Amino acid sequence: MQIIVVNGPLSEREQDSYIRRVTEKYPASAIEKLILEVHGDYVDVRYTLYRSRELRKMGGYCISEPDTWNSAKQAEYRDMVPNSIEEES
């Protein structure tokens, strides 16, 4: 987790307090950045979470997220038909 303090100093103790407060809601491993913006007697706390990536497998290879593909690969993905599962009688 990257911690960024803006507009003034914060002691380690104060930073730890804000970190504990944010990690009550999200695990520390899910937080990418914690931004602590000092405004005199109060502090604005903002954070960004790691974005989960949706990887796809096509043609036996793992490829990146669908929104980064070219138009031909996106069309192939849209036209894919899932394998049917036959029930045994």
JSON list of N, CA, C and O in Angstrom, two decimals, residues 33-85:
[
{"chain": "A", "resi": 33, "resn": "LYS", "atom": "N", "xyz": [-3.56, 2.70, -2.99]},
{"chain": "A", "resi": 33, "resn": "LYS", "atom": "CA", "xyz": [-3.05, 3.99, -2.52]},
{"chain": "A", "resi": 33, "resn": "LYS", "atom": "C", "xyz": [-3.93, 4.54, -1.42]},
{"chain": "A", "resi": 33, "resn": "LYS", "atom": "O", "xyz": [-5.16, 4.46, -1.51]},
{"chain": "A", "resi": 34, "resn": "LEU", "atom": "N", "xyz": [-3.31, 5.11, -0.40]},
{"chain": "A", "resi": 34, "resn": "LEU", "atom": "CA", "xyz": [-4.02, 5.82, 0.67]},
{"chain": "A", "resi": 34, "resn": "LEU", "atom": "C", "xyz": [-3.53, 7.25, 0.64]},
{"chain": "A", "resi": 34, "resn": "LEU", "atom": "O", "xyz": [-2.34, 7.51, 0.80]},
{"chain": "A", "resi": 35, "resn": "ILE", "atom": "N", "xyz": [-4.45, 8.19, 0.38]},
{"chain": "A", "resi": 35, "resn": "ILE", "atom": "CA", "xyz": [-4.08, 9.60, 0.26]},
{"chain": "A", "resi": 35, "resn": "ILE", "atom": "C", "xyz": [-4.64, 10.34, 1.47]},
{"chain": "A", "resi": 35, "resn": "ILE", "atom": "O", "xyz": [-5.86, 10.34, 1.69]},
{"chain": "A", "resi": 36, "resn": "LEU", "atom": "N", "xyz": [-3.76, 10.94, 2.25]},
{"chain": "A", "resi": 36, "resn": "LEU", "atom": "CA", "xyz": [-4.14, 11.69, 3.44]},
{"chain": "A", "resi": 36, "resn": "LEU", "atom": "C", "xyz": [-3.86, 13.17, 3.15]},
{"chain": "A", "resi": 36, "resn": "LEU", "atom": "O", "xyz": [-2.72, 13.59, 3.05]},
{"chain": "A", "resi": 37, "resn": "GLU", "atom": "N", "xyz": [-4.92, 13.95, 3.00]},
{"chain": "A", "resi": 37, "resn": "GLU", "atom": "CA", "xyz": [-4.79, 15.36, 2.66]},
{"chain": "A", "resi": 37, "resn": "GLU", "atom": "C", "xyz": [-5.08, 16.20, 3.90]},
{"chain": "A", "resi": 37, "resn": "GLU", "atom": "O", "xyz": [-6.21, 16.22, 4.39]},
{"chain": "A", "resi": 38, "resn": "VAL", "atom": "N", "xyz": [-4.05, 16.88, 4.39]},
{"chain": "A", "resi": 38, "resn": "VAL", "atom": "CA", "xyz": [-4.15, 17.65, 5.64]},
{"chain": "A", "resi": 38, "resn": "VAL", "atom": "C", "xyz": [-4.74, 19.03, 5.34]},
{"chain": "A", "resi": 38, "resn": "VAL", "atom": "O", "xyz": [-4.28, 19.74, 4.44]},
{"chain": "A", "resi": 39, "resn": "HIS", "atom": "N", "xyz": [-5.77, 19.41, 6.11]},
{"chain": "A", "resi": 39, "resn": "HIS", "atom": "CA", "xyz": [-6.41, 20.73, 6.02]},
{"chain": "A", "resi": 39, "resn": "HIS", "atom": "C", "xyz": [-6.49, 21.31, 7.43]},
{"chain": "A", "resi": 39, "resn": "HIS", "atom": "O", "xyz": [-7.55, 21.29, 8.05]},
{"chain": "A", "resi": 40, "resn": "GLY", "atom": "N", "xyz": [-5.38, 21.78, 7.94]},
{"chain": "A", "resi": 40, "resn": "GLY", "atom": "CA", "xyz": [-5.38, 22.35, 9.29]},
{"chain": "A", "resi": 40, "resn": "GLY", "atom": "C", "xyz": [-5.67, 21.30, 10.34]},
{"chain": "A", "resi": 40, "resn": "GLY", "atom": "O", "xyz": [-4.87, 20.41, 10.59]},
{"chain": "A", "resi": 41, "resn": "ASP", "atom": "N", "xyz": [-6.86, 21.40, 10.96]},
{"chain": "A", "resi": 41, "resn": "ASP", "atom": "CA", "xyz": [-7.22, 20.50, 12.05]},
{"chain": "A", "resi": 41, "resn": "ASP", "atom": "C", "xyz": [-7.89, 19.21, 11.59]},
{"chain": "A", "resi": 41, "resn": "ASP", "atom": "O", "xyz": [-8.21, 18.36, 12.41]},
{"chain": "A", "resi": 42, "resn": "TYR", "atom": "N", "xyz": [-8.18, 19.07, 10.32]},
{"chain": "A", "resi": 42, "resn": "TYR", "atom": "CA", "xyz": [-8.80, 17.84, 9.85]},
{"chain": "A", "resi": 42, "resn": "TYR", "atom": "C", "xyz": [-8.05, 17.27, 8.65]},
{"chain": "A", "resi": 42, "resn": "TYR", "atom": "O", "xyz": [-7.27, 17.96, 8.00]},
{"chain": "A", "resi": 43, "resn": "VAL", "atom": "N", "xyz": [-8.32, 16.01, 8.38]},
{"chain": "A", "resi": 43, "resn": "VAL", "atom": "CA", "xyz": [-7.63, 15.30, 7.30]},
{"chain": "A", "resi": 43, "resn": "VAL", "atom": "C", "xyz": [-8.66, 14.60, 6.42]},
{"chain": "A", "resi": 43, "resn": "VAL", "atom": "O", "xyz": [-9.54, 13.89, 6.93]},
{"chain": "A", "resi": 44, "resn": "ASP", "atom": "N", "xyz": [-8.57, 14.83, 5.11]},
{"chain": "A", "resi": 44, "resn": "ASP", "atom": "CA", "xyz": [-9.40, 14.08, 4.15]},
{"chain": "A", "resi": 44, "resn": "ASP", "atom": "C", "xyz": [-8.68, 12.78, 3.85]},
{"chain": "A", "resi": 44, "resn": "ASP", "atom": "O", "xyz": [-7.48, 12.77, 3.57]},
{"chain": "A", "resi": 45, "resn": "VAL", "atom": "N", "xyz": [-9.44, 11.69, 3.90]},
{"chain": "A", "resi": 45, "resn": "VAL", "atom": "CA", "xyz": [-8.87, 10.37, 3.62]},
{"chain": "A", "resi": 45, "resn": "VAL", "atom": "C", "xyz": [-9.49, 9.84, 2.33]},
{"chain": "A", "resi": 45, "resn": "VAL", "atom": "O", "xyz": [-10.71, 9.73, 2.23]},
{"chain": "A", "resi": 46, "resn": "ARG", "atom": "N", "xyz": [-8.65, 9.58, 1.35]},
{"chain": "A", "resi": 46, "resn": "ARG", "atom": "CA", "xyz": [-9.10, 8.97, 0.09]},
{"chain": "A", "resi": 46, "resn": "ARG", "atom": "C", "xyz": [-8.23, 7.76, -0.18]},
{"chain": "A", "resi": 46, "resn": "ARG", "atom": "O", "xyz": [-7.10, 7.70, 0.27]},
{"chain": "A", "resi": 47, "resn": "TYR", "atom": "N", "xyz": [-8.78, 6.81, -0.90]},
{"chain": "A", "resi": 47, "resn": "TYR", "atom": "CA", "xyz": [-8.00, 5.61, -1.21]},
{"chain": "A", "resi": 47, "resn": "TYR", "atom": "C", "xyz": [-8.45, 5.07, -2.55]},
{"chain": "A", "resi": 47, "resn": "TYR", "atom": "O", "xyz": [-9.56, 5.33, -3.00]},
{"chain": "A", "resi": 48, "resn": "THR", "atom": "N", "xyz": [-7.55, 4.35, -3.20]},
{"chain": "A", "resi": 48, "resn": "THR", "atom": "CA", "xyz": [-7.89, 3.65, -4.42]},
{"chain": "A", "resi": 48, "resn": "THR", "atom": "C", "xyz": [-7.62, 2.16, -4.19]},
{"chain": "A", "resi": 48, "resn": "THR", "atom": "O", "xyz": [-6.65, 1.81, -3.52]},
{"chain": "A", "resi": 49, "resn": "LEU", "atom": "N", "xyz": [-8.50, 1.36, -4.71]},
{"chain": "A", "resi": 49, "resn": "LEU", "atom": "CA", "xyz": [-8.38, -0.08, -4.55]},
{"chain": "A", "resi": 49, "resn": "LEU", "atom": "C", "xyz": [-7.75, -0.68, -5.80]},
{"chain": "A", "resi": 49, "resn": "LEU", "atom": "O", "xyz": [-7.85, -0.11, -6.90]},
{"chain": "A", "resi": 50, "resn": "TYR", "atom": "N", "xyz": [-7.08, -1.80, -5.63]},
{"chain": "A", "resi": 50, "resn": "TYR", "atom": "CA", "xyz": [-6.57, -2.52, -6.79]},
{"chain": "A", "resi": 50, "resn": "TYR", "atom": "C", "xyz": [-7.75, -2.94, -7.62]},
{"chain": "A", "resi": 50, "resn": "TYR", "atom": "O", "xyz": [-8.76, -3.41, -7.10]},
{"chain": "A", "resi": 51, "resn": "ARG", "atom": "N", "xyz": [-7.64, -2.78, -8.91]},
{"chain": "A", "resi": 51, "resn": "ARG", "atom": "CA", "xyz": [-8.70, -3.18, -9.82]},
{"chain": "A", "resi": 51, "resn": "ARG", "atom": "C", "xyz": [-8.53, -4.65, -10.14]},
{"chain": "A", "resi": 51, "resn": "ARG", "atom": "O", "xyz": [-7.44, -5.09, -10.52]},
{"chain": "A", "resi": 52, "resn": "SER", "atom": "N", "xyz": [-9.59, -5.40, -10.00]},
{"chain": "A", "resi": 52, "resn": "SER", "atom": "CA", "xyz": [-9.49, -6.82, -10.35]},
{"chain": "A", "resi": 52, "resn": "SER", "atom": "C", "xyz": [-9.47, -6.93, -11.87]},
{"chain": "A", "resi": 52, "resn": "SER", "atom": "O", "xyz": [-10.14, -6.18, -12.56]},
{"chain": "A", "resi": 53, "resn": "ARG", "atom": "N", "xyz": [-8.68, -7.83, -12.37]},
{"chain": "A", "resi": 53, "resn": "ARG", "atom": "CA", "xyz": [-8.55, -8.00, -13.80]},
{"chain": "A", "resi": 53, "resn": "ARG", "atom": "C", "xyz": [-9.29, -9.24, -14.25]},
{"chain": "A", "resi": 53, "resn": "ARG", "atom": "O", "xyz": [-9.25, -10.26, -13.60]},
{"chain": "A", "resi": 54, "resn": "GLU", "atom": "N", "xyz": [-9.97, -9.11, -15.34]},
{"chain": "A", "resi": 54, "resn": "GLU", "atom": "CA", "xyz": [-10.71, -10.23, -15.90]},
{"chain": "A", "resi": 54, "resn": "GLU", "atom": "C", "xyz": [-9.91, -10.78, -17.07]},
{"chain": "A", "resi": 54, "resn": "GLU", "atom": "O", "xyz": [-9.88, -10.20, -18.14]},
{"chain": "A", "resi": 55, "resn": "LEU", "atom": "N", "xyz": [-9.20, -11.88, -16.84]},
{"chain": "A", "resi": 55, "resn": "LEU", "atom": "CA", "xyz": [-8.40, -12.49, -17.89]},
{"chain": "A", "resi": 55, "resn": "LEU", "atom": "C", "xyz": [-9.23, -13.56, -18.59]},
{"chain": "A", "resi": 55, "resn": "LEU", "atom": "O", "xyz": [-10.01, -14.27, -17.97]},
{"chain": "A", "resi": 56, "resn": "ARG", "atom": "N", "xyz": [-9.04, -13.67, -19.86]},
{"chain": "A", "resi": 56, "resn": "ARG", "atom": "CA", "xyz": [-9.76, -14.68, -20.65]},
{"chain": "A", "resi": 56, "resn": "ARG", "atom": "C", "xyz": [-8.77, -15.62, -21.30]},
{"chain": "A", "resi": 56, "resn": "ARG", "atom": "O", "xyz": [-7.62, -15.28, -21.54]},
{"chain": "A", "resi": 57, "resn": "LYS", "atom": "N", "xyz": [-9.26, -16.80, -21.61]},
{"chain": "A", "resi": 57, "resn": "LYS", "atom": "CA", "xyz": [-8.44, -17.79, -22.30]},
{"chain": "A", "resi": 57, "resn": "LYS", "atom": "C", "xyz": [-9.10, -18.08, -23.64]},
{"chain": "A", "resi": 57, "resn": "LYS", "atom": "O", "xyz": [-10.28, -18.40, -23.70]},
{"chain": "A", "resi": 58, "resn": "MET", "atom": "N", "xyz": [-8.34, -17.92, -24.70]},
{"chain": "A", "resi": 58, "resn": "MET", "atom": "CA", "xyz": [-8.84, -18.20, -26.04]},
{"chain": "A", "resi": 58, "resn": "MET", "atom": "C", "xyz": [-7.79, -18.98, -26.79]},
{"chain": "A", "resi": 58, "resn": "MET", "atom": "O", "xyz": [-6.62, -18.62, -26.76]},
{"chain": "A", "resi": 59, "resn": "GLY", "atom": "N", "xyz": [-8.20, -20.01, -27.45]},
{"chain": "A", "resi": 59, "resn": "GLY", "atom": "CA", "xyz": [-7.26, -20.79, -28.24]},
{"chain": "A", "resi": 59, "resn": "GLY", "atom": "C", "xyz": [-6.16, -21.41, -27.41]},
{"chain": "A", "resi": 59, "resn": "GLY", "atom": "O", "xyz": [-5.06, -21.63, -27.89]},
{"chain": "A", "resi": 60, "resn": "GLY", "atom": "N", "xyz": [-6.45, -21.69, -26.14]},
{"chain": "A", "resi": 60, "resn": "GLY", "atom": "CA", "xyz": [-5.46, -22.32, -25.28]},
{"chain": "A", "resi": 60, "resn": "GLY", "atom": "C", "xyz": [-4.47, -21.37, -24.64]},
{"chain": "A", "resi": 60, "resn": "GLY", "atom": "O", "xyz": [-3.59, -21.78, -23.90]},
{"chain": "A", "resi": 61, "resn": "TYR", "atom": "N", "xyz": [-4.60, -20.06, -24.91]},
{"chain": "A", "resi": 61, "resn": "TYR", "atom": "CA", "xyz": [-3.68, -19.09, -24.35]},
{"chain": "A", "resi": 61, "resn": "TYR", "atom": "C", "xyz": [-4.42, -18.11, -23.45]},
{"chain": "A", "resi": 61, "resn": "TYR", "atom": "O", "xyz": [-5.53, -17.69, -23.77]},
{"chain": "A", "resi": 62, "resn": "CYS", "atom": "N", "xyz": [-3.81, -17.73, -22.35]},
{"chain": "A", "resi": 62, "resn": "CYS", "atom": "CA", "xyz": [-4.37, -16.67, -21.51]},
{"chain": "A", "resi": 62, "resn": "CYS", "atom": "C", "xyz": [-4.07, -15.33, -22.16]},
{"chain": "A", "resi": 62, "resn": "CYS", "atom": "O", "xyz": [-2.92, -15.06, -22.53]},
{"chain": "A", "resi": 63, "resn": "ILE", "atom": "N", "xyz": [-5.09, -14.53, -22.34]},
{"chain": "A", "resi": 63, "resn": "ILE", "atom": "CA", "xyz": [-4.90, -13.22, -22.93]},
{"chain": "A", "resi": 63, "resn": "ILE", "atom": "C", "xyz": [-5.47, -12.17, -21.98]},
{"chain": "A", "resi": 63, "resn": "ILE", "atom": "O", "xyz": [-6.15, -12.49, -21.03]},
{"chain": "A", "resi": 64, "resn": "SER", "atom": "N", "xyz": [-5.20, -10.93, -22.25]},
{"chain": "A", "resi": 64, "resn": "SER", "atom": "CA", "xyz": [-5.55, -9.85, -21.32]},
{"chain": "A", "resi": 64, "resn": "SER", "atom": "C", "xyz": [-7.05, -9.60, -21.24]},
{"chain": "A", "resi": 64, "resn": "SER", "atom": "O", "xyz": [-7.85, -10.37, -21.73]},
{"chain": "A", "resi": 65, "resn": "GLU", "atom": "N", "xyz": [-7.41, -8.46, -20.69]},
{"chain": "A", "resi": 65, "resn": "GLU", "atom": "CA", "xyz": [-8.81, -8.11, -20.51]},
{"chain": "A", "resi": 65, "resn": "GLU", "atom": "C", "xyz": [-9.49, -7.83, -21.86]},
{"chain": "A", "resi": 65, "resn": "GLU", "atom": "O", "xyz": [-8.87, -7.28, -22.76]},
{"chain": "A", "resi": 66, "resn": "PRO", "atom": "N", "xyz": [-10.77, -8.19, -21.98]},
{"chain": "A", "resi": 66, "resn": "PRO", "atom": "CA", "xyz": [-11.47, -8.02, -23.26]},
{"chain": "A", "resi": 66, "resn": "PRO", "atom": "C", "xyz": [-11.48, -6.58, -23.79]},
{"chain": "A", "resi": 66, "resn": "PRO", "atom": "O", "xyz": [-11.45, -6.38, -25.00]},
{"chain": "A", "resi": 67, "resn": "ASP", "atom": "N", "xyz": [-11.50, -5.58, -22.92]},
{"chain": "A", "resi": 67, "resn": "ASP", "atom": "CA", "xyz": [-11.57, -4.21, -23.41]},
{"chain": "A", "resi": 67, "resn": "ASP", "atom": "C", "xyz": [-10.27, -3.74, -24.06]},
{"chain": "A", "resi": 67, "resn": "ASP", "atom": "O", "xyz": [-10.24, -2.68, -24.70]},
{"chain": "A", "resi": 68, "resn": "THR", "atom": "N", "xyz": [-9.19, -4.51, -23.95]},
{"chain": "A", "resi": 68, "resn": "THR", "atom": "CA", "xyz": [-7.93, -4.12, -24.58]},
{"chain": "A", "resi": 68, "resn": "THR", "atom": "C", "xyz": [-7.70, -4.83, -25.91]},
{"chain": "A", "resi": 68, "resn": "THR", "atom": "O", "xyz": [-6.70, -4.59, -26.57]},
{"chain": "A", "resi": 69, "resn": "TRP", "atom": "N", "xyz": [-8.62, -5.69, -26.32]},
{"chain": "A", "resi": 69, "resn": "TRP", "atom": "CA", "xyz": [-8.45, -6.47, -27.54]},
{"chain": "A", "resi": 69, "resn": "TRP", "atom": "C", "xyz": [-8.80, -5.64, -28.78]},
{"chain": "A", "resi": 69, "resn": "TRP", "atom": "O", "xyz": [-9.58, -4.70, -28.72]},
{"chain": "A", "resi": 70, "resn": "ASN", "atom": "N", "xyz": [-8.29, -6.09, -29.92]},
{"chain": "A", "resi": 70, "resn": "ASN", "atom": "CA", "xyz": [-8.68, -5.44, -31.17]},
{"chain": "A", "resi": 70, "resn": "ASN", "atom": "C", "xyz": [-10.09, -5.90, -31.55]},
{"chain": "A", "resi": 70, "resn": "ASN", "atom": "O", "xyz": [-10.65, -6.82, -30.95]},
{"chain": "A", "resi": 71, "resn": "SER", "atom": "N", "xyz": [-10.66, -5.26, -32.57]},
{"chain": "A", "resi": 71, "resn": "SER", "atom": "CA", "xyz": [-12.07, -5.54, -32.91]},
{"chain": "A", "resi": 71, "resn": "SER", "atom": "C", "xyz": [-12.30, -6.98, -33.37]},
{"chain": "A", "resi": 71, "resn": "SER", "atom": "O", "xyz": [-13.35, -7.56, -33.09]},
{"chain": "A", "resi": 72, "resn": "ALA", "atom": "N", "xyz": [-11.34, -7.57, -34.05]},
{"chain": "A", "resi": 72, "resn": "ALA", "atom": "CA", "xyz": [-11.50, -8.96, -34.52]},
{"chain": "A", "resi": 72, "resn": "ALA", "atom": "C", "xyz": [-11.58, -9.92, -33.34]},
{"chain": "A", "resi": 72, "resn": "ALA", "atom": "O", "xyz": [-12.42, -10.83, -33.30]},
{"chain": "A", "resi": 73, "resn": "LYS", "atom": "N", "xyz": [-10.71, -9.74, -32.35]},
{"chain": "A", "resi": 73, "resn": "LYS", "atom": "CA", "xyz": [-10.71, -10.62, -31.18]},
{"chain": "A", "resi": 73, "resn": "LYS", "atom": "C", "xyz": [-11.98, -10.40, -30.35]},
{"chain": "A", "resi": 73, "resn": "LYS", "atom": "O", "xyz": [-12.56, -11.35, -29.82]},
{"chain": "A", "resi": 74, "resn": "GLN", "atom": "N", "xyz": [-12.46, -9.15, -30.25]},
{"chain": "A", "resi": 74, "resn": "GLN", "atom": "CA", "xyz": [-13.71, -8.89, -29.53]},
{"chain": "A", "resi": 74, "resn": "GLN", "atom": "C", "xyz": [-14.89, -9.55, -30.22]},
{"chain": "A", "resi": 74, "resn": "GLN", "atom": "O", "xyz": [-15.78, -10.10, -29.57]},
{"chain": "A", "resi": 75, "resn": "ALA", "atom": "N", "xyz": [-14.91, -9.54, -31.56]},
{"chain": "A", "resi": 75, "resn": "ALA", "atom": "CA", "xyz": [-15.98, -10.21, -32.31]},
{"chain": "A", "resi": 75, "resn": "ALA", "atom": "C", "xyz": [-15.93, -11.72, -32.08]},
{"chain": "A", "resi": 75, "resn": "ALA", "atom": "O", "xyz": [-16.96, -12.36, -31.90]},
{"chain": "A", "resi": 76, "resn": "GLU", "atom": "N", "xyz": [-14.72, -12.27, -32.08]},
{"chain": "A", "resi": 76, "resn": "GLU", "atom": "CA", "xyz": [-14.56, -13.70, -31.82]},
{"chain": "A", "resi": 76, "resn": "GLU", "atom": "C", "xyz": [-15.10, -14.06, -30.44]},
{"chain": "A", "resi": 76, "resn": "GLU", "atom": "O", "xyz": [-15.78, -15.07, -30.25]},
{"chain": "A", "resi": 77, "resn": "TYR", "atom": "N", "xyz": [-14.81, -13.21, -29.47]},
{"chain": "A", "resi": 77, "resn": "TYR", "atom": "CA", "xyz": [-15.27, -13.44, -28.09]},
{"chain": "A", "resi": 77, "resn": "TYR", "atom": "C", "xyz": [-16.80, -13.38, -28.01]},
{"chain": "A", "resi": 77, "resn": "TYR", "atom": "O", "xyz": [-17.44, -14.21, -27.38]},
{"chain": "A", "resi": 78, "resn": "ARG", "atom": "N", "xyz": [-17.40, -12.40, -28.70]},
{"chain": "A", "resi": 78, "resn": "ARG", "atom": "CA", "xyz": [-18.87, -12.26, -28.69]},
{"chain": "A", "resi": 78, "resn": "ARG", "atom": "C", "xyz": [-19.54, -13.45, -29.34]},
{"chain": "A", "resi": 78, "resn": "ARG", "atom": "O", "xyz": [-20.62, -13.88, -28.93]},
{"chain": "A", "resi": 79, "resn": "ASP", "atom": "N", "xyz": [-18.91, -13.99, -30.39]},
{"chain": "A", "resi": 79, "resn": "ASP", "atom": "CA", "xyz": [-19.51, -15.08, -31.16]},
{"chain": "A", "resi": 79, "resn": "ASP", "atom": "C", "xyz": [-19.22, -16.46, -30.57]},
{"chain": "A", "resi": 79, "resn": "ASP", "atom": "O", "xyz": [-19.70, -17.46, -31.11]},
{"chain": "A", "resi": 80, "resn": "MET", "atom": "N", "xyz": [-18.46, -16.53, -29.50]},
{"chain": "A", "resi": 80, "resn": "MET", "atom": "CA", "xyz": [-18.12, -17.83, -28.91]},
{"chain": "A", "resi": 80, "resn": "MET", "atom": "C", "xyz": [-19.37, -18.52, -28.38]},
{"chain": "A", "resi": 80, "resn": "MET", "atom": "O", "xyz": [-20.26, -17.89, -27.82]},
{"chain": "A", "resi": 81, "resn": "VAL", "atom": "N", "xyz": [-19.44, -19.81, -28.60]},
{"chain": "A", "resi": 81, "resn": "VAL", "atom": "CA", "xyz": [-20.54, -20.63, -28.08]},
{"chain": "A", "resi": 81, "resn": "VAL", "atom": "C", "xyz": [-19.93, -21.55, -27.03]},
{"chain": "A", "resi": 81, "resn": "VAL", "atom": "O", "xyz": [-18.98, -22.28, -27.32]},
{"chain": "A", "resi": 82, "resn": "PRO", "atom": "N", "xyz": [-20.45, -21.52, -25.80]},
{"chain": "A", "resi": 82, "resn": "PRO", "atom": "CA", "xyz": [-19.88, -22.39, -24.77]},
{"chain": "A", "resi": 82, "resn": "PRO", "atom": "C", "xyz": [-20.11, -23.86, -25.10]},
{"chain": "A", "resi": 82, "resn": "PRO", "atom": "O", "xyz": [-21.08, -24.23, -25.77]},
{"chain": "A", "resi": 83, "resn": "ASN", "atom": "N", "xyz": [-19.21, -24.69, -24.65]},
{"chain": "A", "resi": 83, "resn": "ASN", "atom": "CA", "xyz": [-19.36, -26.13, -24.84]},
{"chain": "A", "resi": 83, "resn": "ASN", "atom": "C", "xyz": [-20.58, -26.62, -24.09]},
{"chain": "A", "resi": 83, "resn": "ASN", "atom": "O", "xyz": [-20.82, -26.24, -22.95]},
{"chain": "A", "resi": 84, "resn": "SER", "atom": "N", "xyz": [-21.38, -27.46, -24.75]},
{"chain": "A", "resi": 84, "resn": "SER", "atom": "CA", "xyz": [-22.55, -28.00, -24.07]},
{"chain": "A", "resi": 84, "resn": "SER", "atom": "C", "xyz": [-22.13, -29.20, -23.23]},
{"chain": "A", "resi": 84, "resn": "SER", "atom": "O", "xyz": [-21.22, -29.94, -23.59]},
{"chain": "A", "resi": 85, "resn": "ILE", "atom": "N", "xyz": [-22.79, -29.36, -22.13]},
{"chain": "A", "resi": 85, "resn": "ILE", "atom": "CA", "xyz": [-22.52, -30.49, -21.23]},
{"chain": "A", "resi": 85, "resn": "ILE", "atom": "C", "xyz": [-23.68, -31.45, -21.37]},
{"chain": "A", "resi": 85, "resn": "ILE", "atom": "O", "xyz": [-24.84, -31.09, -21.10]}
]
